[in-house]
Amino acid sequence: MGFDLKLFVSSVDEDLKCPVCRMALENPVSCPNQHLYCDPCIRAWLKRSRTCPLDRVYLNEGQLKPAPRIIVNILKNLEIKCPNHENGCRWTIQLDDIAHHLEWCPFQGHGPSTPPSVDESEAHPIPVNPQSSLNEVQQLRSICDKRDDLDMMKKMIQKLKSELENIIKHSEDMHQSVEQINGSIADATRYLQYAQSQVIRIILCSDEHDLIVKNAHMDNYAINCTIMNLNEFITEEILMEYLRQHGMRPIKCVLDSLFFARSRNFRVVIRLSDLEKLSNSNIWPIGVIIVVNSCNSTNGGSVISGNRARQECTLFIEAGGTYE
């Protein structure tokens, strides 16, 4: 026999009703065709007939199996009123706890509550039912037990709150530590960038120093040069200025006593670092010849011939030409 449908708080699905008793399933079992029945209902049916109540297929008790777990769980979670509801019990619990509730329900085995009849001729108090008092004591004990469980749950909640506060505090400390580490990394990055710039500066200064030393070393050597076949109007001052305009630093310039008609020769002393500039044939007009000799050498040196065309405008230096 299943559970009365009127006791359930909400409507029961058709799949959870027994086809035999048409009530909610109690101790459900299934047949090979997956039909669900109350265990006592189907066994009573099979004592009268060896067929399934729904499809009339042959069926015996050995073919019955427990209902699927999902069906059992759905039934356990259904809200149901106490079967003693009409007797005065107002408990509403899950179906899974109904058996435990009926063990101590104070209204178990009693009819509907009615006012006790009192004989007005007798002034005696209403007798107390010892069994009813015992059931009430059991109910109070159950409530006290649940109160202990509630207190335990409160303590657990308080403990969890404390642990959560500790976790939050620890996370805040970790966040501050991470910020400090990020600040230290930023400072270290700036120091590295500064150190890198200083290293580059040192390297550049070293290269510049080597260049200065090299130029100074080259400036300590002087070169004697003879510039021949210049314009007759060229003087020592004009030639010195012309060399300066082309980035050279001439030391000395003397007019050579050996000259030809309408042309002049000059002896010039320059620094070794200016030799490459002096040897550029593109700054000298065609016809100009430069003989380069070392100051400490009596042998002849390099000979450079002018390469600039006569048609190009020059700065007053043109062999056999006019002063511009």
mmCIF file of C-alpha atoms in Angstrom:
data_model
loop_
_atom_site.group_PDB
_atom_site.id
_atom_site.type_symbol
_atom_site.label_atom_id
_atom_site.label_comp_id
_atom_site.label_asym_id
_atom_site.label_seq_id
_atom_site.Cartn_x
_atom_site.Cartn_y
_atom_site.Cartn_z
ATOM 1 C CA MET A 1 0.000 0.000 0.000
ATOM 2 C CA GLY A 2 1.420 3.374 -1.000
ATOM 3 C CA PHE A 3 1.285 6.804 0.626
ATOM 4 C CA ASP A 4 -1.937 8.793 0.561
ATOM 5 C CA LEU A 5 -1.729 11.502 -2.122
ATOM 6 C CA LYS A 6 -3.653 13.956 0.081
ATOM 7 C CA LEU A 7 -0.751 14.100 2.536
ATOM 8 C CA PHE A 8 1.749 15.519 0.022
ATOM 9 C CA VAL A 9 2.363 19.265 -0.024
ATOM 10 C CA SER A 10 2.576 19.353 -3.838
ATOM 11 C CA SER A 11 1.071 17.125 -6.518
ATOM 12 C CA VAL A 12 2.801 13.811 -7.195
ATOM 13 C CA ASP A 13 3.904 12.963 -10.732
ATOM 14 C CA GLU A 14 2.038 10.126 -12.454
ATOM 15 C CA ASP A 15 5.267 8.159 -12.881
ATOM 16 C CA LEU A 16 5.607 8.072 -9.090
ATOM 17 C CA LYS A 17 2.179 6.496 -8.541
ATOM 18 C CA CYS A 18 1.646 2.759 -8.187
ATOM 19 C CA PRO A 19 -0.637 1.366 -10.973
ATOM 20 C CA VAL A 20 -2.186 -1.092 -8.473
ATOM 21 C CA CYS A 21 -3.123 1.100 -5.504
ATOM 22 C CA ARG A 22 -2.953 4.481 -7.344
ATOM 23 C CA MET A 23 -1.030 6.023 -4.457
ATOM 24 C CA ALA A 24 2.518 7.319 -4.115
ATOM 25 C CA LEU A 25 5.072 4.540 -4.382
ATOM 26 C CA GLU A 26 6.195 2.870 -1.154
ATOM 27 C CA ASN A 27 9.310 0.659 -1.281
ATOM 28 C CA PRO A 28 9.209 0.821 -5.115
ATOM 29 C CA VAL A 29 10.291 -2.105 -7.320
ATOM 30 C CA SER A 30 10.428 -2.469 -11.096
ATOM 31 C CA CYS A 31 9.638 -5.283 -13.512
ATOM 32 C CA PRO A 32 11.727 -6.173 -16.626
ATOM 33 C CA ASN A 33 9.643 -3.671 -18.642
ATOM 34 C CA GLN A 34 10.625 -0.835 -16.231
ATOM 35 C CA HIS A 35 7.130 -0.494 -14.723
ATOM 36 C CA LEU A 36 7.178 0.749 -11.117
ATOM 37 C CA TYR A 37 4.997 -0.692 -8.317
ATOM 38 C CA CYS A 38 4.785 -0.665 -4.545
ATOM 39 C CA ASP A 39 6.557 -3.776 -3.320
ATOM 40 C CA PRO A 40 3.608 -5.060 -1.212
ATOM 41 C CA CYS A 41 1.098 -4.184 -3.969
ATOM 42 C CA ILE A 42 2.823 -6.098 -6.783
ATOM 43 C CA ARG A 43 3.525 -9.124 -4.592
ATOM 44 C CA ALA A 44 -0.101 -9.294 -3.552
ATOM 45 C CA TRP A 45 -1.077 -8.982 -7.236
ATOM 46 C CA LEU A 46 1.250 -11.801 -8.305
ATOM 47 C CA LYS A 47 -0.375 -14.138 -5.777
ATOM 48 C CA ARG A 48 -3.563 -13.797 -7.829
ATOM 49 C CA SER A 49 -2.104 -13.400 -11.322
ATOM 50 C CA ARG A 50 1.256 -14.167 -12.975
ATOM 51 C CA THR A 51 1.098 -11.216 -15.379
ATOM 52 C CA CYS A 52 2.199 -7.575 -15.298
ATOM 53 C CA PRO A 53 -0.760 -5.330 -14.381
ATOM 54 C CA LEU A 54 0.014 -2.932 -17.235
ATOM 55 C CA ASP A 55 1.016 -4.971 -20.305
ATOM 56 C CA ARG A 56 -0.184 -8.460 -19.174
ATOM 57 C CA VAL A 57 3.244 -9.985 -19.856
ATOM 58 C CA TYR A 58 4.247 -13.017 -17.779
ATOM 59 C CA LEU A 59 5.822 -11.910 -14.506
ATOM 60 C CA ASN A 60 6.916 -13.597 -11.277
ATOM 61 C CA GLU A 61 8.430 -12.332 -8.032
ATOM 62 C CA GLY A 62 11.937 -13.442 -9.030
ATOM 63 C CA GLN A 63 11.939 -10.890 -11.861
ATOM 64 C CA LEU A 64 11.290 -7.966 -9.564
ATOM 65 C CA LYS A 65 14.214 -5.609 -8.882
ATOM 66 C CA PRO A 66 14.654 -2.484 -6.730
ATOM 67 C CA ALA A 67 13.616 0.747 -8.454
ATOM 68 C CA PRO A 68 16.341 2.926 -9.997
ATOM 69 C CA ARG A 69 18.211 5.122 -7.523
ATOM 70 C CA ILE A 70 17.002 8.338 -9.148
ATOM 71 C CA ILE A 71 13.346 7.336 -8.526
ATOM 72 C CA VAL A 72 14.133 6.496 -4.906
ATOM 73 C CA ASN A 73 15.891 9.854 -4.389
ATOM 74 C CA ILE A 74 12.995 11.799 -5.911
ATOM 75 C CA LEU A 75 10.549 10.038 -3.594
ATOM 76 C CA LYS A 76 12.728 10.673 -0.516
ATOM 77 C CA ASN A 77 12.772 14.424 -1.165
ATOM 78 C CA LEU A 78 8.978 14.826 -1.482
ATOM 79 C CA GLU A 79 7.390 16.946 1.280
ATOM 80 C CA ILE A 80 4.622 15.106 3.141
ATOM 81 C CA LYS A 81 2.399 15.828 6.100
ATOM 82 C CA CYS A 82 2.369 13.503 9.079
ATOM 83 C CA PRO A 83 -0.173 10.678 8.609
ATOM 84 C CA ASN A 84 -1.547 11.798 12.003
ATOM 85 C CA HIS A 85 -2.365 15.210 10.531
ATOM 86 C CA GLU A 86 -6.080 14.773 11.172
ATOM 87 C CA ASN A 87 -5.270 13.762 14.752
ATOM 88 C CA GLY A 88 -3.579 17.114 15.401
ATOM 89 C CA CYS A 89 0.066 16.674 14.303
ATOM 90 C CA ARG A 90 1.247 19.658 12.266
ATOM 91 C CA TRP A 91 4.645 18.324 11.194
ATOM 92 C CA THR A 92 5.635 18.537 7.511
ATOM 93 C CA ILE A 93 8.757 16.560 6.675
ATOM 94 C CA GLN A 94 10.464 14.743 3.846
ATOM 95 C CA LEU A 95 9.170 11.311 2.947
ATOM 96 C CA ASP A 96 12.503 9.761 3.875
ATOM 97 C CA ASP A 97 12.062 10.888 7.519
ATOM 98 C CA ILE A 98 8.423 9.846 7.936
ATOM 99 C CA ALA A 99 9.255 6.491 9.582
ATOM 100 C CA HIS A 100 11.524 8.136 12.162
ATOM 101 C CA HIS A 101 8.873 10.774 12.893
ATOM 102 C CA LEU A 102 6.157 8.191 13.468
ATOM 103 C CA GLU A 103 8.314 6.519 16.125
ATOM 104 C CA TRP A 104 7.887 9.465 18.490
ATOM 105 C CA CYS A 105 4.837 11.278 17.081
ATOM 106 C CA PRO A 106 2.579 11.993 20.118
ATOM 107 C CA PHE A 107 -0.533 11.621 17.940
ATOM 108 C CA GLN A 108 0.316 8.124 16.756
ATOM 109 C CA GLY A 109 -2.547 5.690 17.405
ATOM 110 C CA HIS A 110 -5.053 8.368 18.464
ATOM 111 C CA GLY A 111 -8.190 9.510 16.769
ATOM 112 C CA PRO A 112 -9.098 13.116 15.938
ATOM 113 C CA SER A 113 -8.572 15.402 18.872
ATOM 114 C CA THR A 114 -11.865 16.292 20.587
ATOM 115 C CA PRO A 115 -12.502 18.193 23.773
ATOM 116 C CA PRO A 116 -12.627 15.742 26.670
ATOM 117 C CA SER A 117 -16.003 15.206 28.235
ATOM 118 C CA VAL A 118 -16.229 16.341 31.820
ATOM 119 C CA ASP A 119 -18.884 15.269 34.245
ATOM 120 C CA GLU A 120 -20.043 18.479 35.837
ATOM 121 C CA SER A 121 -21.101 16.545 38.887
ATOM 122 C CA GLU A 122 -17.516 15.560 39.521
ATOM 123 C CA ALA A 123 -14.862 18.116 40.175
ATOM 124 C CA HIS A 124 -11.979 15.751 39.457
ATOM 125 C CA PRO A 125 -9.134 16.841 37.125
ATOM 126 C CA ILE A 126 -8.793 15.259 33.726
ATOM 127 C CA PRO A 127 -6.652 12.123 33.946
ATOM 128 C CA VAL A 128 -3.362 12.260 32.182
ATOM 129 C CA ASN A 129 -2.516 9.559 29.652
ATOM 130 C CA PRO A 130 0.975 8.205 30.565
ATOM 131 C CA GLN A 131 1.627 7.097 26.983
ATOM 132 C CA SER A 132 0.806 10.594 25.675
ATOM 133 C CA SER A 133 3.153 12.141 28.261
ATOM 134 C CA LEU A 134 5.882 9.728 27.235
ATOM 135 C CA ASN A 135 5.466 10.667 23.570
ATOM 136 C CA GLU A 136 5.649 14.363 24.421
ATOM 137 C CA VAL A 137 8.876 13.748 26.343
ATOM 138 C CA GLN A 138 10.326 11.956 23.336
ATOM 139 C CA GLN A 139 9.319 14.873 21.134
ATOM 140 C CA LEU A 140 11.004 17.331 23.511
ATOM 141 C CA ARG A 141 14.138 15.170 23.549
ATOM 142 C CA SER A 142 14.211 15.174 19.746
ATOM 143 C CA ILE A 143 13.868 18.957 19.714
ATOM 144 C CA CYS A 144 16.691 19.241 22.271
ATOM 145 C CA ASP A 145 18.844 16.958 20.135
ATOM 146 C CA LYS A 146 18.204 19.160 17.138
ATOM 147 C CA ARG A 147 19.036 22.212 19.244
ATOM 148 C CA ASP A 148 22.402 20.656 20.050
ATOM 149 C CA ASP A 149 22.936 20.092 16.358
ATOM 150 C CA LEU A 150 21.972 23.711 15.715
ATOM 151 C CA ASP A 151 24.467 24.928 18.323
ATOM 152 C CA MET A 152 27.135 22.764 16.726
ATOM 153 C CA MET A 153 26.316 24.217 13.315
ATOM 154 C CA LYS A 154 26.515 27.744 14.760
ATOM 155 C CA LYS A 155 29.955 26.993 16.205
ATOM 156 C CA MET A 156 31.063 25.571 12.867
ATOM 157 C CA ILE A 157 29.773 28.661 11.041
ATOM 158 C CA GLN A 158 31.623 30.897 13.497
ATOM 159 C CA LYS A 159 34.796 28.877 12.964
ATOM 160 C CA LEU A 160 34.428 29.135 9.187
ATOM 161 C CA LYS A 161 33.918 32.909 9.488
ATOM 162 C CA SER A 162 37.083 33.180 11.572
ATOM 163 C CA GLU A 163 39.039 31.127 9.032
ATOM 164 C CA LEU A 164 37.633 33.285 6.224
ATOM 165 C CA GLU A 165 38.757 36.450 8.034
ATOM 166 C CA ASN A 166 42.238 34.966 8.446
ATOM 167 C CA ILE A 167 42.338 34.068 4.749
ATOM 168 C CA ILE A 168 41.251 37.614 3.780
ATOM 169 C CA LYS A 169 43.896 39.125 6.069
ATOM 170 C CA HIS A 170 46.539 36.775 4.681
ATOM 171 C CA SER A 171 45.534 37.678 1.128
ATOM 172 C CA GLU A 172 45.793 41.396 1.970
ATOM 173 C CA ASP A 173 49.281 40.822 3.402
ATOM 174 C CA MET A 174 50.238 38.908 0.272
ATOM 175 C CA HIS A 175 48.852 41.744 -1.875
ATOM 176 C CA GLN A 176 50.989 44.262 0.013
ATOM 177 C CA SER A 177 54.022 41.991 -0.370
ATOM 178 C CA VAL A 178 53.385 41.711 -4.105
ATOM 179 C CA GLU A 179 53.127 45.501 -4.368
ATOM 180 C CA GLN A 180 56.421 45.880 -2.491
ATOM 181 C CA ILE A 181 58.057 43.312 -4.776
ATOM 182 C CA ASN A 182 56.710 45.135 -7.833
ATOM 183 C CA GLY A 183 58.117 48.395 -6.451
ATOM 184 C CA SER A 184 61.498 46.750 -5.849
ATOM 185 C CA ILE A 185 61.462 45.347 -9.392
ATOM 186 C CA ALA A 186 60.653 48.812 -10.767
ATOM 187 C CA ASP A 187 63.522 50.340 -8.745
ATOM 188 C CA ALA A 188 65.883 47.582 -9.893
ATOM 189 C CA THR A 189 64.807 48.174 -13.496
ATOM 190 C CA ARG A 190 65.562 51.890 -13.178
ATOM 191 C CA TYR A 191 68.968 51.133 -11.616
ATOM 192 C CA LEU A 192 69.771 48.701 -14.420
ATOM 193 C CA GLN A 193 68.745 51.235 -17.055
ATOM 194 C CA TYR A 194 70.919 53.859 -15.380
ATOM 195 C CA ALA A 195 73.819 51.413 -15.120
ATOM 196 C CA GLN A 196 73.368 50.478 -18.772
ATOM 197 C CA SER A 197 73.410 54.129 -19.815
ATOM 198 C CA GLN A 198 76.553 54.674 -17.750
ATOM 199 C CA VAL A 199 78.253 51.654 -19.317
ATOM 200 C CA ILE A 200 77.345 52.893 -22.783
ATOM 201 C CA ARG A 201 78.608 56.321 -21.827
ATOM 202 C CA ILE A 202 81.868 54.826 -20.572
ATOM 203 C CA ILE A 203 82.252 52.835 -23.783
ATOM 204 C CA LEU A 204 81.538 55.882 -25.918
ATOM 205 C CA CYS A 205 83.885 57.989 -23.826
ATOM 206 C CA SER A 206 86.512 55.290 -24.168
ATOM 207 C CA ASP A 207 86.124 55.275 -27.953
ATOM 208 C CA GLU A 208 86.140 59.061 -28.018
ATOM 209 C CA HIS A 209 89.206 59.077 -25.786
ATOM 210 C CA ASP A 210 90.960 56.633 -28.093
ATOM 211 C CA LEU A 211 90.053 58.836 -31.043
ATOM 212 C CA ILE A 212 91.340 61.929 -29.261
ATOM 213 C CA VAL A 213 94.545 60.141 -28.321
ATOM 214 C CA LYS A 214 94.923 58.923 -31.884
ATOM 215 C CA ASN A 215 94.344 62.412 -33.291
ATOM 216 C CA ALA A 216 96.678 63.913 -30.741
ATOM 217 C CA HIS A 217 99.249 61.319 -31.670
ATOM 218 C CA MET A 218 98.804 62.139 -35.331
ATOM 219 C CA ASP A 219 98.891 65.861 -34.579
ATOM 220 C CA ASN A 220 102.342 65.406 -33.084
ATOM 221 C CA TYR A 221 103.684 64.555 -36.561
ATOM 222 C CA ALA A 222 104.101 67.226 -39.227
ATOM 223 C CA ILE A 223 104.158 66.688 -42.975
ATOM 224 C CA ASN A 224 105.992 68.817 -45.518
ATOM 225 C CA CYS A 225 104.088 69.355 -48.746
ATOM 226 C CA THR A 226 104.794 71.259 -51.926
ATOM 227 C CA ILE A 227 101.805 72.672 -53.740
ATOM 228 C CA MET A 228 102.767 73.555 -57.296
ATOM 229 C CA ASN A 229 101.242 75.383 -60.254
ATOM 230 C CA LEU A 230 98.863 77.664 -58.332
ATOM 231 C CA ASN A 231 97.528 80.973 -59.637
ATOM 232 C CA GLU A 232 100.011 83.851 -59.689
ATOM 233 C CA PHE A 233 97.752 85.929 -57.490
ATOM 234 C CA ILE A 234 97.728 83.386 -54.645
ATOM 235 C CA THR A 235 99.505 84.432 -51.454
ATOM 236 C CA GLU A 236 100.482 82.571 -48.310
ATOM 237 C CA GLU A 237 97.496 84.010 -46.419
ATOM 238 C CA ILE A 238 95.025 83.067 -49.160
ATOM 239 C CA LEU A 239 96.308 79.485 -49.329
ATOM 240 C CA MET A 240 96.225 79.122 -45.524
ATOM 241 C CA GLU A 241 92.603 80.331 -45.478
ATOM 242 C CA TYR A 242 91.690 77.936 -48.310
ATOM 243 C CA LEU A 243 93.115 75.000 -46.348
ATOM 244 C CA ARG A 244 91.168 76.051 -43.229
ATOM 245 C CA GLN A 245 87.951 76.232 -45.272
ATOM 246 C CA HIS A 246 88.454 72.564 -46.128
ATOM 247 C CA GLY A 247 88.833 71.485 -42.494
ATOM 248 C CA MET A 248 92.642 71.486 -42.268
ATOM 249 C CA ARG A 249 94.866 73.164 -39.708
ATOM 250 C CA PRO A 250 98.017 74.250 -41.578
ATOM 251 C CA ILE A 251 101.089 74.977 -39.466
ATOM 252 C CA LYS A 252 103.156 76.974 -41.916
ATOM 253 C CA CYS A 253 102.999 78.221 -45.526
ATOM 254 C CA VAL A 254 105.970 79.721 -47.421
ATOM 255 C CA LEU A 255 106.229 80.851 -51.022
ATOM 256 C CA ASP A 256 108.794 78.763 -52.882
ATOM 257 C CA SER A 257 111.532 80.713 -54.640
ATOM 258 C CA LEU A 258 111.204 78.437 -57.634
ATOM 259 C CA PHE A 259 108.234 79.563 -59.742
ATOM 260 C CA PHE A 260 107.190 79.844 -63.330
ATOM 261 C CA ALA A 261 105.465 82.529 -65.304
ATOM 262 C CA ARG A 262 101.929 83.127 -64.050
ATOM 263 C CA SER A 263 102.098 80.283 -61.499
ATOM 264 C CA ARG A 264 103.440 79.888 -58.002
ATOM 265 C CA ASN A 265 104.669 77.090 -55.764
ATOM 266 C CA PHE A 266 104.260 76.931 -51.971
ATOM 267 C CA ARG A 267 105.853 74.881 -49.226
ATOM 268 C CA VAL A 268 103.226 73.951 -46.641
ATOM 269 C CA VAL A 269 103.636 72.206 -43.302
ATOM 270 C CA ILE A 270 100.479 70.362 -42.132
ATOM 271 C CA ARG A 271 99.575 67.850 -39.398
ATOM 272 C CA LEU A 272 99.525 64.139 -40.138
ATOM 273 C CA SER A 273 95.795 64.003 -39.278
ATOM 274 C CA ASP A 274 95.081 66.452 -42.159
ATOM 275 C CA LEU A 275 96.926 64.435 -44.789
ATOM 276 C CA GLU A 276 93.800 62.627 -46.004
ATOM 277 C CA LYS A 277 91.980 65.929 -46.539
ATOM 278 C CA LEU A 278 94.947 67.443 -48.322
ATOM 279 C CA SER A 279 95.185 64.362 -50.586
ATOM 280 C CA ASN A 280 91.616 64.821 -51.852
ATOM 281 C CA SER A 281 92.182 65.615 -55.501
ATOM 282 C CA ASN A 282 88.625 66.948 -55.865
ATOM 283 C CA ILE A 283 89.504 70.139 -53.944
ATOM 284 C CA TRP A 284 92.369 71.015 -56.297
ATOM 285 C CA PRO A 285 91.907 72.284 -59.865
ATOM 286 C CA ILE A 286 93.332 70.401 -62.824
ATOM 287 C CA GLY A 287 96.972 71.302 -63.265
ATOM 288 C CA VAL A 288 97.784 71.630 -59.560
ATOM 289 C CA ILE A 289 100.335 69.101 -58.296
ATOM 290 C CA ILE A 290 100.964 68.284 -54.642
ATOM 291 C CA VAL A 291 104.099 66.498 -53.539
ATOM 292 C CA VAL A 292 103.928 65.065 -50.019
ATOM 293 C CA ASN A 293 107.139 64.416 -48.053
ATOM 294 C CA SER A 294 107.758 63.489 -44.435
ATOM 295 C CA CYS A 295 109.494 66.126 -42.336
ATOM 296 C CA ASN A 296 112.186 63.641 -41.377
ATOM 297 C CA SER A 297 112.613 62.170 -44.813
ATOM 298 C CA THR A 298 114.628 63.437 -47.726
ATOM 299 C CA ASN A 299 113.130 61.006 -50.197
ATOM 300 C CA GLY A 300 110.251 61.933 -52.457
ATOM 301 C CA GLY A 301 106.743 61.103 -51.328
ATOM 302 C CA SER A 302 103.270 60.834 -52.825
ATOM 303 C CA VAL A 303 102.205 62.973 -55.756
ATOM 304 C CA ILE A 304 98.562 64.181 -56.048
ATOM 305 C CA SER A 305 97.164 65.862 -59.131
ATOM 306 C CA GLY A 306 94.174 68.176 -59.120
ATOM 307 C CA ASN A 307 90.918 66.660 -60.364
ATOM 308 C CA ARG A 308 88.474 69.583 -60.479
ATOM 309 C CA ALA A 309 87.501 70.829 -63.972
ATOM 310 C CA ARG A 310 88.519 74.253 -65.073
ATOM 311 C CA GLN A 311 84.929 75.172 -66.005
ATOM 312 C CA GLU A 312 83.803 74.908 -62.369
ATOM 313 C CA CYS A 313 83.905 78.033 -60.286
ATOM 314 C CA THR A 314 86.720 77.864 -57.755
ATOM 315 C CA LEU A 315 87.799 79.964 -54.861
ATOM 316 C CA PHE A 316 90.447 82.057 -56.634
ATOM 317 C CA ILE A 317 92.810 79.078 -57.069
ATOM 318 C CA GLU A 318 93.250 78.106 -60.665
ATOM 319 C CA ALA A 319 96.637 77.560 -62.319
ATOM 320 C CA GLY A 320 97.171 80.104 -65.058
ATOM 321 C CA GLY A 321 93.716 81.598 -64.394
ATOM 322 C CA THR A 322 92.508 84.855 -62.977
ATOM 323 C CA TYR A 323 91.737 85.869 -59.436
ATOM 324 C CA GLU A 324 88.061 85.342 -58.577
#
